[in-house]
PDB file of C-alpha atoms in Angstrom:
ATOM      1  CA  UNK A   1      15.521  21.570  -5.778  1.00 71.00           C
ATOM      2  CA  UNK A   2      16.763  21.113  -9.333  1.00 76.00           C
ATOM      3  CA  UNK A   3      16.095  24.778 -10.040  1.00 77.00           C
ATOM      4  CA  UNK A   4      18.022  25.714  -6.871  1.00 77.00           C
ATOM      5  CA  UNK A   5      21.178  23.901  -7.968  1.00 81.00           C
ATOM      6  CA  UNK A   6      20.834  25.064 -11.572  1.00 86.00           C
ATOM      7  CA  UNK A   7      20.682  28.720 -10.540  1.00 81.00           C
ATOM      8  CA  UNK A   8      23.437  28.226  -7.956  1.00 83.00           C
ATOM      9  CA  UNK A   9      25.726  26.564 -10.498  1.00 88.00           C
ATOM     10  CA  UNK A  10      25.132  29.392 -12.973  1.00 85.00           C
ATOM     11  CA  UNK A  11      25.871  32.036 -10.341  1.00 80.00           C
ATOM     12  CA  UNK A  12      29.049  30.255  -9.212  1.00 85.00           C
ATOM     13  CA  UNK A  13      30.289  29.988 -12.803  1.00 86.00           C
ATOM     14  CA  UNK A  14      29.551  33.639 -13.603  1.00 80.00           C
ATOM     15  CA  UNK A  15      31.236  35.036 -10.488  1.00 77.00           C
ATOM     16  CA  UNK A  16      34.225  32.656 -10.689  1.00 83.00           C
ATOM     17  CA  UNK A  17      34.785  33.238 -14.401  1.00 83.00           C
ATOM     18  CA  UNK A  18      34.592  37.019 -13.978  1.00 75.00           C
ATOM     19  CA  UNK A  19      37.036  37.072 -11.051  1.00 75.00           C
ATOM     20  CA  UNK A  20      39.572  34.624 -12.470  1.00 82.00           C
ATOM     21  CA  UNK A  21      39.511  36.342 -15.865  1.00 81.00           C
ATOM     22  CA  UNK A  22      40.597  39.518 -14.074  1.00 74.00           C
ATOM     23  CA  UNK A  23      42.910  38.045 -11.463  1.00 79.00           C
ATOM     24  CA  UNK A  24      45.074  35.562 -13.392  1.00 86.00           C
ATOM     25  CA  UNK A  25      46.510  38.022 -15.967  1.00 87.00           C
ATOM     26  CA  UNK A  26      47.107  40.620 -13.239  1.00 76.00           C
ATOM     27  CA  UNK A  27      48.903  38.067 -11.028  1.00 83.00           C
ATOM     28  CA  UNK A  28      51.269  37.267 -13.906  1.00 85.00           C
ATOM     29  CA  UNK A  29      51.903  40.946 -14.715  1.00 81.00           C
ATOM     30  CA  UNK A  30      52.612  41.772 -11.057  1.00 78.00           C
ATOM     31  CA  UNK A  31      55.100  38.899 -10.861  1.00 83.00           C
ATOM     32  CA  UNK A  32      56.890  40.238 -13.939  1.00 86.00           C
ATOM     33  CA  UNK A  33      57.007  43.718 -12.394  1.00 79.00           C
ATOM     34  CA  UNK A  34      58.441  42.245  -9.196  1.00 77.00           C
ATOM     35  CA  UNK A  35      61.179  40.491 -11.137  1.00 84.00           C
ATOM     36  CA  UNK A  36      61.983  43.744 -12.959  1.00 85.00           C
ATOM     37  CA  UNK A  37      62.423  45.612  -9.664  1.00 81.00           C
ATOM     38  CA  UNK A  38      59.259  47.726  -9.831  1.00 79.00           C
ATOM     39  CA  UNK A  39      58.555  47.176  -6.132  1.00 79.00           C
ATOM     40  CA  UNK A  40      61.949  48.527  -5.080  1.00 81.00           C
ATOM     41  CA  UNK A  41      61.528  51.569  -7.320  1.00 84.00           C
ATOM     42  CA  UNK A  42      58.050  52.304  -5.958  1.00 84.00           C
ATOM     43  CA  UNK A  43      59.418  51.906  -2.429  1.00 85.00           C
ATOM     44  CA  UNK A  44      62.054  54.567  -3.103  1.00 86.00           C
ATOM     45  CA  UNK A  45      59.389  56.932  -4.468  1.00 88.00           C
ATOM     46  CA  UNK A  46      57.181  56.384  -1.425  1.00 91.00           C
ATOM     47  CA  UNK A  47      60.038  56.721   1.069  1.00 88.00           C
ATOM     48  CA  UNK A  48      59.892  60.527   1.490  1.00 90.00           C
ATOM     49  CA  UNK A  49      56.075  60.388   1.724  1.00 94.00           C
ATOM     50  CA  UNK A  50      56.364  58.190   4.816  1.00 95.00           C
ATOM     51  CA  UNK A  51      57.531  61.196   6.851  1.00 93.00           C
ATOM     52  CA  UNK A  52      54.089  62.800   6.485  1.00 94.00           C
ATOM     53  CA  UNK A  53      52.588  59.962   8.531  1.00 97.00           C
ATOM     54  CA  UNK A  54      55.440  59.719  11.026  1.00 96.00           C
ATOM     55  CA  UNK A  55      57.183  56.672   9.546  1.00 95.00           C
ATOM     56  CA  UNK A  56      60.803  56.080   8.498  1.00 92.00           C
ATOM     57  CA  UNK A  57      61.544  55.953   4.768  1.00 90.00           C
ATOM     58  CA  UNK A  58      62.246  52.214   4.907  1.00 88.00           C
ATOM     59  CA  UNK A  59      58.530  51.600   5.484  1.00 92.00           C
ATOM     60  CA  UNK A  60      57.896  52.856   1.945  1.00 92.00           C
ATOM     61  CA  UNK A  61      59.214  49.512   0.691  1.00 89.00           C
ATOM     62  CA  UNK A  62      56.735  47.686   2.953  1.00 89.00           C
ATOM     63  CA  UNK A  63      53.818  49.753   1.658  1.00 94.00           C
ATOM     64  CA  UNK A  64      54.918  49.389  -1.964  1.00 92.00           C
ATOM     65  CA  UNK A  65      55.048  45.607  -1.627  1.00 89.00           C
ATOM     66  CA  UNK A  66      51.605  45.586  -0.008  1.00 91.00           C
ATOM     67  CA  UNK A  67      50.084  47.741  -2.741  1.00 93.00           C
ATOM     68  CA  UNK A  68      51.409  45.585  -5.570  1.00 89.00           C
ATOM     69  CA  UNK A  69      50.922  42.182  -3.919  1.00 85.00           C
ATOM     70  CA  UNK A  70      48.852  41.803  -0.743  1.00 86.00           C
ATOM     71  CA  UNK A  71      48.977  42.208   3.030  1.00 88.00           C
ATOM     72  CA  UNK A  72      50.842  38.920   3.446  1.00 82.00           C
ATOM     73  CA  UNK A  73      53.579  40.150   1.115  1.00 83.00           C
ATOM     74  CA  UNK A  74      53.829  43.424   3.003  1.00 86.00           C
ATOM     75  CA  UNK A  75      54.026  41.589   6.327  1.00 83.00           C
ATOM     76  CA  UNK A  76      56.886  39.470   5.035  1.00 77.00           C
ATOM     77  CA  UNK A  77      58.875  42.539   3.987  1.00 83.00           C
ATOM     78  CA  UNK A  78      57.999  44.271   7.255  1.00 86.00           C
ATOM     79  CA  UNK A  79      59.488  41.420   9.260  1.00 81.00           C
ATOM     80  CA  UNK A  80      62.900  41.937   7.684  1.00 73.00           C
ATOM     81  CA  UNK A  81      62.748  45.745   7.405  1.00 77.00           C
ATOM     82  CA  UNK A  82      61.696  46.467  10.988  1.00 73.00           C
ATOM     83  CA  UNK A  83      64.778  44.730  12.380  1.00 69.00           C
ATOM     84  CA  UNK A  84      66.792  47.846  11.518  1.00 70.00           C
ATOM     85  CA  UNK A  85      64.189  50.212  13.004  1.00 78.00           C
ATOM     86  CA  UNK A  86      62.768  50.917  16.469  1.00 84.00           C
ATOM     87  CA  UNK A  87      59.060  51.438  15.852  1.00 92.00           C
ATOM     88  CA  UNK A  88      56.363  52.365  18.345  1.00 95.00           C
ATOM     89  CA  UNK A  89      52.913  50.799  18.531  1.00 96.00           C
ATOM     90  CA  UNK A  90      51.518  54.052  17.100  1.00 97.00           C
ATOM     91  CA  UNK A  91      53.839  53.836  14.078  1.00 97.00           C
ATOM     92  CA  UNK A  92      52.969  50.191  13.422  1.00 96.00           C
ATOM     93  CA  UNK A  93      49.280  51.082  13.684  1.00 97.00           C
ATOM     94  CA  UNK A  94      49.668  53.893  11.151  1.00 98.00           C
ATOM     95  CA  UNK A  95      51.613  51.608   8.797  1.00 97.00           C
ATOM     96  CA  UNK A  96      48.909  48.961   9.186  1.00 97.00           C
ATOM     97  CA  UNK A  97      46.271  51.536   8.233  1.00 98.00           C
ATOM     98  CA  UNK A  98      48.163  52.209   4.998  1.00 97.00           C
ATOM     99  CA  UNK A  99      48.377  48.465   4.354  1.00 96.00           C
ATOM    100  CA  UNK A 100      44.684  47.887   5.076  1.00 96.00           C
ATOM    101  CA  UNK A 101      43.448  50.644   2.786  1.00 96.00           C
ATOM    102  CA  UNK A 102      45.988  50.164  -0.023  1.00 95.00           C
ATOM    103  CA  UNK A 103      46.776  46.539  -0.810  1.00 93.00           C
ATOM    104  CA  UNK A 104      46.497  44.266  -3.858  1.00 90.00           C
ATOM    105  CA  UNK A 105      45.688  47.312  -5.980  1.00 93.00           C
ATOM    106  CA  UNK A 106      46.325  45.758  -9.422  1.00 91.00           C
ATOM    107  CA  UNK A 107      43.675  43.106  -8.747  1.00 89.00           C
ATOM    108  CA  UNK A 108      41.183  44.905  -6.527  1.00 91.00           C
ATOM    109  CA  UNK A 109      41.207  48.181  -8.451  1.00 91.00           C
ATOM    110  CA  UNK A 110      40.575  46.215 -11.643  1.00 89.00           C
ATOM    111  CA  UNK A 111      37.618  44.473  -9.982  1.00 89.00           C
ATOM    112  CA  UNK A 112      36.192  47.845  -8.950  1.00 89.00           C
ATOM    113  CA  UNK A 113      36.686  49.084 -12.505  1.00 90.00           C
ATOM    114  CA  UNK A 114      34.738  46.135 -13.923  1.00 87.00           C
ATOM    115  CA  UNK A 115      31.981  46.771 -11.391  1.00 87.00           C
ATOM    116  CA  UNK A 116      31.622  50.264 -12.850  1.00 88.00           C
ATOM    117  CA  UNK A 117      33.928  52.622 -10.924  1.00 93.00           C
ATOM    118  CA  UNK A 118      36.695  54.386 -12.801  1.00 94.00           C
ATOM    119  CA  UNK A 119      40.212  53.214 -12.035  1.00 94.00           C
ATOM    120  CA  UNK A 120      41.552  56.635 -11.054  1.00 95.00           C
ATOM    121  CA  UNK A 121      38.724  57.093  -8.535  1.00 96.00           C
ATOM    122  CA  UNK A 122      39.508  53.790  -6.812  1.00 96.00           C
ATOM    123  CA  UNK A 123      43.239  54.507  -6.666  1.00 96.00           C
ATOM    124  CA  UNK A 124      42.641  58.009  -5.318  1.00 97.00           C
ATOM    125  CA  UNK A 125      40.268  56.699  -2.648  1.00 97.00           C
ATOM    126  CA  UNK A 126      42.538  53.897  -1.511  1.00 97.00           C
ATOM    127  CA  UNK A 127      45.948  55.570  -1.644  1.00 96.00           C
ATOM    128  CA  UNK A 128      44.719  59.038  -0.743  1.00 97.00           C
ATOM    129  CA  UNK A 129      42.347  57.717   1.893  1.00 97.00           C
ATOM    130  CA  UNK A 130      45.122  55.662   3.450  1.00 97.00           C
ATOM    131  CA  UNK A 131      47.460  58.643   3.652  1.00 97.00           C
ATOM    132  CA  UNK A 132      44.710  60.901   5.016  1.00 97.00           C
ATOM    133  CA  UNK A 133      43.662  58.499   7.776  1.00 98.00           C
ATOM    134  CA  UNK A 134      47.300  57.637   8.499  1.00 97.00           C
ATOM    135  CA  UNK A 135      48.159  61.320   8.866  1.00 97.00           C
ATOM    136  CA  UNK A 136      45.160  61.935  11.134  1.00 98.00           C
ATOM    137  CA  UNK A 137      46.022  59.018  13.410  1.00 98.00           C
ATOM    138  CA  UNK A 138      49.732  59.945  13.481  1.00 97.00           C
ATOM    139  CA  UNK A 139      48.928  63.430  14.754  1.00 97.00           C
ATOM    140  CA  UNK A 140      46.241  62.082  17.103  1.00 98.00           C
ATOM    141  CA  UNK A 141      48.613  59.616  18.745  1.00 97.00           C
ATOM    142  CA  UNK A 142      51.405  62.210  18.916  1.00 97.00           C
ATOM    143  CA  UNK A 143      49.226  64.973  20.361  1.00 97.00           C
ATOM    144  CA  UNK A 144      47.807  62.781  23.133  1.00 97.00           C
ATOM    145  CA  UNK A 145      51.079  60.847  23.570  1.00 97.00           C
ATOM    146  CA  UNK A 146      49.327  57.522  22.957  1.00 97.00           C
ATOM    147  CA  UNK A 147      50.847  54.151  21.999  1.00 96.00           C
ATOM    148  CA  UNK A 148      54.398  55.507  22.142  1.00 96.00           C
ATOM    149  CA  UNK A 149      55.840  52.314  23.657  1.00 95.00           C
ATOM    150  CA  UNK A 150      57.981  50.049  21.428  1.00 91.00           C
ATOM    151  CA  UNK A 151      55.964  47.584  19.367  1.00 88.00           C
ATOM    152  CA  UNK A 152      55.987  43.878  20.106  1.00 79.00           C
ATOM    153  CA  UNK A 153      56.118  41.681  17.005  1.00 74.00           C
ATOM    154  CA  UNK A 154      53.793  38.707  17.536  1.00 67.00           C
ATOM    155  CA  UNK A 155      54.306  37.054  14.150  1.00 60.00           C
ATOM    156  CA  UNK A 156      57.254  35.693  12.207  1.00 60.00           C
ATOM    157  CA  UNK A 157      56.556  34.646   8.620  1.00 58.00           C
ATOM    158  CA  UNK A 158      57.831  31.511   6.977  1.00 61.00           C
ATOM    159  CA  UNK A 159      60.449  32.167   4.327  1.00 61.00           C
ATOM    160  CA  UNK A 160      58.865  31.287   0.956  1.00 66.00           C
ATOM    161  CA  UNK A 161      60.628  28.799  -1.273  1.00 72.00           C
ATOM    162  CA  UNK A 162      62.473  30.409  -4.192  1.00 75.00           C
ATOM    163  CA  UNK A 163      61.722  29.755  -7.842  1.00 81.00           C
ATOM    164  CA  UNK A 164      58.848  30.110 -10.270  1.00 84.00           C
ATOM    165  CA  UNK A 165      57.521  26.608  -9.566  1.00 86.00           C
ATOM    166  CA  UNK A 166      56.966  27.328  -5.875  1.00 84.00           C
ATOM    167  CA  UNK A 167      55.398  30.685  -6.783  1.00 82.00           C
ATOM    168  CA  UNK A 168      53.097  29.034  -9.327  1.00 87.00           C
ATOM    169  CA  UNK A 169      51.981  26.373  -6.852  1.00 87.00           C
ATOM    170  CA  UNK A 170      51.185  29.006  -4.217  1.00 82.00           C
ATOM    171  CA  UNK A 171      49.115  31.006  -6.720  1.00 83.00           C
ATOM    172  CA  UNK A 172      47.151  27.935  -7.784  1.00 87.00           C
ATOM    173  CA  UNK A 173      46.496  27.075  -4.132  1.00 84.00           C
ATOM    174  CA  UNK A 174      45.261  30.625  -3.568  1.00 80.00           C
ATOM    175  CA  UNK A 175      42.907  30.471  -6.564  1.00 84.00           C
ATOM    176  CA  UNK A 176      41.534  27.115  -5.410  1.00 88.00           C
ATOM    177  CA  UNK A 177      40.849  28.593  -1.976  1.00 81.00           C
ATOM    178  CA  UNK A 178      39.050  31.538  -3.597  1.00 79.00           C
ATOM    179  CA  UNK A 179      36.921  29.080  -5.589  1.00 87.00           C
ATOM    180  CA  UNK A 180      36.009  27.191  -2.418  1.00 86.00           C
ATOM    181  CA  UNK A 181      35.016  30.434  -0.688  1.00 77.00           C
ATOM    182  CA  UNK A 182      32.893  31.482  -3.692  1.00 80.00           C
ATOM    183  CA  UNK A 183      31.003  28.179  -3.644  1.00 86.00           C
ATOM    184  CA  UNK A 184      30.387  28.372   0.112  1.00 85.00           C
ATOM    185  CA  UNK A 185      29.495  32.064  -0.021  1.00 73.00           C
ATOM    186  CA  UNK A 186      26.997  31.855  -2.872  1.00 79.00           C
ATOM    187  CA  UNK A 187      25.403  28.724  -1.429  1.00 86.00           C
ATOM    188  CA  UNK A 188      25.021  30.418   1.950  1.00 80.00           C
ATOM    189  CA  UNK A 189      23.561  33.567   0.380  1.00 73.00           C
ATOM    190  CA  UNK A 190      21.027  31.544  -1.586  1.00 77.00           C
ATOM    191  CA  UNK A 191      19.963  29.593   1.519  1.00 82.00           C
ATOM    192  CA  UNK A 192      19.710  32.824   3.527  1.00 72.00           C
ATOM    193  CA  UNK A 193      17.575  34.301   0.778  1.00 73.00           C
ATOM    194  CA  UNK A 194      15.202  31.320   0.807  1.00 79.00           C
ATOM    195  CA  UNK A 195      14.924  31.462   4.607  1.00 77.00           C
ATOM    196  CA  UNK A 196      14.294  35.215   4.547  1.00 72.00           C
ATOM    197  CA  UNK A 197      17.365  35.965   6.674  1.00 69.00           C
ATOM    198  CA  UNK A 198      19.002  37.953   3.890  1.00 62.00           C
ATOM    199  CA  UNK A 199      16.003  40.278   3.847  1.00 69.00           C
ATOM    200  CA  UNK A 200      16.117  40.633   7.643  1.00 71.00           C
ATOM    201  CA  UNK A 201      19.834  41.533   7.538  1.00 64.00           C
ATOM    202  CA  UNK A 202      19.165  44.078   4.826  1.00 64.00           C
ATOM    203  CA  UNK A 203      16.349  45.649   6.849  1.00 71.00           C
ATOM    204  CA  UNK A 204      18.529  45.928   9.964  1.00 69.00           C
ATOM    205  CA  UNK A 205      21.528  47.417   8.171  1.00 70.00           C
ATOM    206  CA  UNK A 206      19.697  49.458   5.548  1.00 72.00           C
ATOM    207  CA  UNK A 207      19.420  52.616   7.708  1.00 80.00           C
ATOM    208  CA  UNK A 208      23.187  52.639   8.296  1.00 78.00           C
ATOM    209  CA  UNK A 209      24.098  51.989   4.675  1.00 81.00           C
ATOM    210  CA  UNK A 210      21.447  54.419   3.486  1.00 81.00           C
ATOM    211  CA  UNK A 211      23.259  57.170   5.375  1.00 81.00           C
ATOM    212  CA  UNK A 212      26.259  56.637   3.105  1.00 84.00           C
ATOM    213  CA  UNK A 213      24.178  56.459  -0.079  1.00 83.00           C
ATOM    214  CA  UNK A 214      23.897  52.688  -0.583  1.00 85.00           C
ATOM    215  CA  UNK A 215      20.467  51.460  -1.709  1.00 78.00           C
ATOM    216  CA  UNK A 216      18.862  48.182  -0.689  1.00 74.00           C
ATOM    217  CA  UNK A 217      19.806  46.430  -3.948  1.00 75.00           C
ATOM    218  CA  UNK A 218      23.484  46.638  -2.950  1.00 81.00           C
ATOM    219  CA  UNK A 219      23.073  46.125   0.808  1.00 80.00           C
ATOM    220  CA  UNK A 220      23.759  42.391   1.020  1.00 76.00           C
ATOM    221  CA  UNK A 221      26.657  42.555  -1.424  1.00 80.00           C
ATOM    222  CA  UNK A 222      28.207  45.404   0.543  1.00 85.00           C
ATOM    223  CA  UNK A 223      27.950  43.354   3.743  1.00 81.00           C
ATOM    224  CA  UNK A 224      29.724  40.484   1.989  1.00 79.00           C
ATOM    225  CA  UNK A 225      32.531  42.803   0.886  1.00 81.00           C
ATOM    226  CA  UNK A 226      32.975  44.417   4.295  1.00 83.00           C
ATOM    227  CA  UNK A 227      33.184  41.069   6.081  1.00 77.00           C
ATOM    228  CA  UNK A 228      34.835  38.767   3.523  1.00 72.00           C
ATOM    229  CA  UNK A 229      36.694  41.041   1.130  1.00 77.00           C
ATOM    230  CA  UNK A 230      36.456  43.318  -1.886  1.00 77.00           C
ATOM    231  CA  UNK A 231      37.113  40.509  -4.350  1.00 74.00           C
ATOM    232  CA  UNK A 232      33.988  38.637  -3.291  1.00 71.00           C
ATOM    233  CA  UNK A 233      31.765  41.689  -2.821  1.00 70.00           C
ATOM    234  CA  UNK A 234      33.106  43.255  -6.015  1.00 74.00           C
ATOM    235  CA  UNK A 235      32.632  40.019  -7.937  1.00 78.00           C
ATOM    236  CA  UNK A 236      28.983  39.900  -6.926  1.00 77.00           C
ATOM    237  CA  UNK A 237      28.550  43.579  -7.793  1.00 76.00           C
ATOM    238  CA  UNK A 238      29.980  42.981 -11.269  1.00 80.00           C
ATOM    239  CA  UNK A 239      27.400  40.243 -11.819  1.00 78.00           C
ATOM    240  CA  UNK A 240      24.495  42.360 -10.558  1.00 77.00           C
ATOM    241  CA  UNK A 241      25.650  45.491 -12.399  1.00 75.00           C
ATOM    242  CA  UNK A 242      25.879  43.703 -15.737  1.00 76.00           C
ATOM    243  CA  UNK A 243      22.410  42.291 -15.159  1.00 77.00           C
ATOM    244  CA  UNK A 244      21.136  45.838 -14.545  1.00 75.00           C
ATOM    245  CA  UNK A 245      19.972  45.054 -11.006  1.00 78.00           C
ATOM    246  CA  UNK A 246      21.994  47.758  -9.255  1.00 82.00           C
ATOM    247  CA  UNK A 247      22.122  51.431 -10.214  1.00 83.00           C
ATOM    248  CA  UNK A 248      25.443  53.106 -10.923  1.00 84.00           C
ATOM    249  CA  UNK A 249      25.196  55.422  -7.948  1.00 88.00           C
ATOM    250  CA  UNK A 250      24.641  52.484  -5.605  1.00 89.00           C
ATOM    251  CA  UNK A 251      27.571  50.655  -7.191  1.00 89.00           C
ATOM    252  CA  UNK A 252      29.764  53.710  -6.768  1.00 93.00           C
ATOM    253  CA  UNK A 253      28.775  54.185  -3.119  1.00 92.00           C
ATOM    254  CA  UNK A 254      29.235  50.504  -2.321  1.00 91.00           C
ATOM    255  CA  UNK A 255      32.610  50.156  -4.051  1.00 91.00           C
ATOM    256  CA  UNK A 256      33.823  53.416  -2.503  1.00 94.00           C
ATOM    257  CA  UNK A 257      32.941  52.123   0.952  1.00 94.00           C
ATOM    258  CA  UNK A 258      34.621  48.783   0.215  1.00 92.00           C
ATOM    259  CA  UNK A 259      37.700  50.629  -1.043  1.00 93.00           C
ATOM    260  CA  UNK A 260      38.241  51.961   2.474  1.00 95.00           C
ATOM    261  CA  UNK A 261      36.842  49.130   4.555  1.00 92.00           C
ATOM    262  CA  UNK A 262      36.668  45.503   3.427  1.00 89.00           C
ATOM    263  CA  UNK A 263      37.604  42.081   4.797  1.00 85.00           C
ATOM    264  CA  UNK A 264      37.289  43.671   8.205  1.00 87.00           C
ATOM    265  CA  UNK A 265      37.732  40.396  10.099  1.00 79.00           C
ATOM    266  CA  UNK A 266      40.679  38.670   8.416  1.00 78.00           C
ATOM    267  CA  UNK A 267      42.710  41.744   7.463  1.00 88.00           C
ATOM    268  CA  UNK A 268      42.292  43.356  10.888  1.00 90.00           C
ATOM    269  CA  UNK A 269      43.473  40.191  12.633  1.00 84.00           C
ATOM    270  CA  UNK A 270      46.469  40.000  10.298  1.00 83.00           C
ATOM    271  CA  UNK A 271      47.821  43.436  11.171  1.00 90.00           C
ATOM    272  CA  UNK A 272      47.174  43.051  14.895  1.00 89.00           C
ATOM    273  CA  UNK A 273      49.762  40.273  15.013  1.00 83.00           C
ATOM    274  CA  UNK A 274      52.267  42.865  13.790  1.00 87.00           C
ATOM    275  CA  UNK A 275      51.500  44.832  16.940  1.00 90.00           C
ATOM    276  CA  UNK A 276      48.929  47.282  15.534  1.00 94.00           C
ATOM    277  CA  UNK A 277      46.311  48.666  17.915  1.00 96.00           C
ATOM    278  CA  UNK A 278      42.571  48.199  17.276  1.00 96.00           C
ATOM    279  CA  UNK A 279      41.932  51.885  17.973  1.00 97.00           C
ATOM    280  CA  UNK A 280      43.377  52.689  14.548  1.00 97.00           C
ATOM    281  CA  UNK A 281      42.984  49.591  12.395  1.00 97.00           C
ATOM    282  CA  UNK A 282      39.369  48.912  13.386  1.00 95.00           C
ATOM    283  CA  UNK A 283      37.505  51.707  15.175  1.00 96.00           C
ATOM    284  CA  UNK A 284      39.150  54.701  13.489  1.00 97.00           C
ATOM    285  CA  UNK A 285      38.923  52.970  10.106  1.00 97.00           C
ATOM    286  CA  UNK A 286      35.191  52.290  10.537  1.00 94.00           C
ATOM    287  CA  UNK A 287      34.465  55.834  11.701  1.00 95.00           C
ATOM    288  CA  UNK A 288      36.581  57.384   8.958  1.00 97.00           C
ATOM    289  CA  UNK A 289      34.961  55.211   6.269  1.00 95.00           C
ATOM    290  CA  UNK A 290      31.346  55.983   7.155  1.00 93.00           C
ATOM    291  CA  UNK A 291      31.934  59.693   7.695  1.00 94.00           C
ATOM    292  CA  UNK A 292      34.063  60.123   4.564  1.00 96.00           C
ATOM    293  CA  UNK A 293      31.784  58.104   2.248  1.00 95.00           C
ATOM    294  CA  UNK A 294      28.669  59.734   3.723  1.00 93.00           C
ATOM    295  CA  UNK A 295      30.026  63.204   2.948  1.00 95.00           C
ATOM    296  CA  UNK A 296      31.388  62.129  -0.444  1.00 95.00           C
ATOM    297  CA  UNK A 297      28.125  60.630  -1.705  1.00 93.00           C
ATOM    298  CA  UNK A 298      26.122  63.658  -0.605  1.00 93.00           C
ATOM    299  CA  UNK A 299      28.471  66.067  -2.340  1.00 94.00           C
ATOM    300  CA  UNK A 300      28.494  63.985  -5.523  1.00 94.00           C
ATOM    301  CA  UNK A 301      24.705  63.591  -5.481  1.00 91.00           C
ATOM    302  CA  UNK A 302      24.517  67.254  -6.482  1.00 93.00           C
ATOM    303  CA  UNK A 303      26.589  66.639  -9.616  1.00 93.00           C
ATOM    304  CA  UNK A 304      24.848  66.095 -12.965  1.00 93.00           C
ATOM    305  CA  UNK A 305      24.815  62.728 -14.725  1.00 90.00           C
ATOM    306  CA  UNK A 306      27.281  64.047 -17.285  1.00 90.00           C
ATOM    307  CA  UNK A 307      29.869  64.542 -14.520  1.00 93.00           C
ATOM    308  CA  UNK A 308      29.290  61.013 -13.206  1.00 93.00           C
ATOM    309  CA  UNK A 309      29.750  59.495 -16.664  1.00 90.00           C
ATOM    310  CA  UNK A 310      32.817  61.586 -17.445  1.00 91.00           C
ATOM    311  CA  UNK A 311      34.721  61.183 -14.197  1.00 92.00           C
ATOM    312  CA  UNK A 312      33.265  58.628 -11.784  1.00 93.00           C
ATOM    313  CA  UNK A 313      31.635  55.615 -13.440  1.00 91.00           C
ATOM    314  CA  UNK A 314      32.272  53.568 -16.540  1.00 83.00           C
ATOM    315  CA  UNK A 315      29.886  54.098 -19.415  1.00 65.00           C
ATOM    316  CA  UNK A 316      29.165  50.415 -20.062  1.00 55.00           C
ATOM    317  CA  UNK A 317      27.274  49.891 -16.787  1.00 49.00           C
ATOM    318  CA  UNK A 318      23.650  51.077 -16.880  1.00 47.00           C
ATOM    319  CA  UNK A 319      21.466  52.523 -15.473  1.00 44.00           C
ATOM    320  CA  UNK A 320      22.750  55.471 -13.525  1.00 50.00           C
ATOM    321  CA  UNK A 321      19.805  55.375 -11.136  1.00 52.00           C
ATOM    322  CA  UNK A 322      18.340  58.021  -8.850  1.00 49.00           C
ATOM    323  CA  UNK A 323      20.291  60.476  -6.775  1.00 43.00           C
ATOM    324  CA  UNK A 324      21.841  59.341  -3.512  1.00 40.00           C
ATOM    325  CA  UNK A 325      19.182  58.790  -0.859  1.00 41.00           C
ATOM    326  CA  UNK A 326      19.058  60.858   2.277  1.00 32.00           C
TER     327      UNK A 326
END
């Protein structure tokens, strides 16, 4: 029992320290950028791009806020922006897809980078993947004339209190909540491992994850990321990668999958209260993720190690590991 709590305490400290060391400086930098008007500028740049996915330019500001902050921030901006627009359920669904695939990039892309995936790869996957899936679903809904009725907003956010003090308190509360989740998560994983349930879950899901190039060493961590979020799954991957327990190719496949599909429960529920339809934000996202990552890992498995080290993974995480499994 003493060994159990000793190992658990060490794991909690390592994961928490790694995450907070990444998150706290980024949170401060993002706040500074917000105060300097970076969000508004990015929104103006993204405005014309919105037409490619069937959205008005004003939604560029919503997506920009989501990318630099989080889904909650994007939802808040959406509430005020949509009052001047008449959006359909299809349009809200497409916007929600962009928000789901590309949010909290300064923090989550940095976590992926520390896990071993190059920053430019993560940004390309998340922003490019969001636009690709958004474009596909826009044309799908338009071609079949689906979800063209006006959207029904089911959520109205509370107006946040102004000032740095209120902002600081909210950030501290968020970090405390993350710490609580880490403690509960790691405790649960350790208990599941002792009971053998973790192994059973891995056996059941291994064939599916193997199809997209994820080995058994990263199976449980990937499940954590898909269900609870990239921060938690990525934090665990950082720990395992630095210990040399997970090969680079498995890390890359896992983080690529999590880039497109993570926190599938909470985030999906969040955007549905905006009026988004599950056909896009859940089923299409799952299908797109597994097909896209499956094809991607198989194509990249043919590339030499030199290409992986130069363009895909960071050099400080070893070993590279075997080629993607088929």
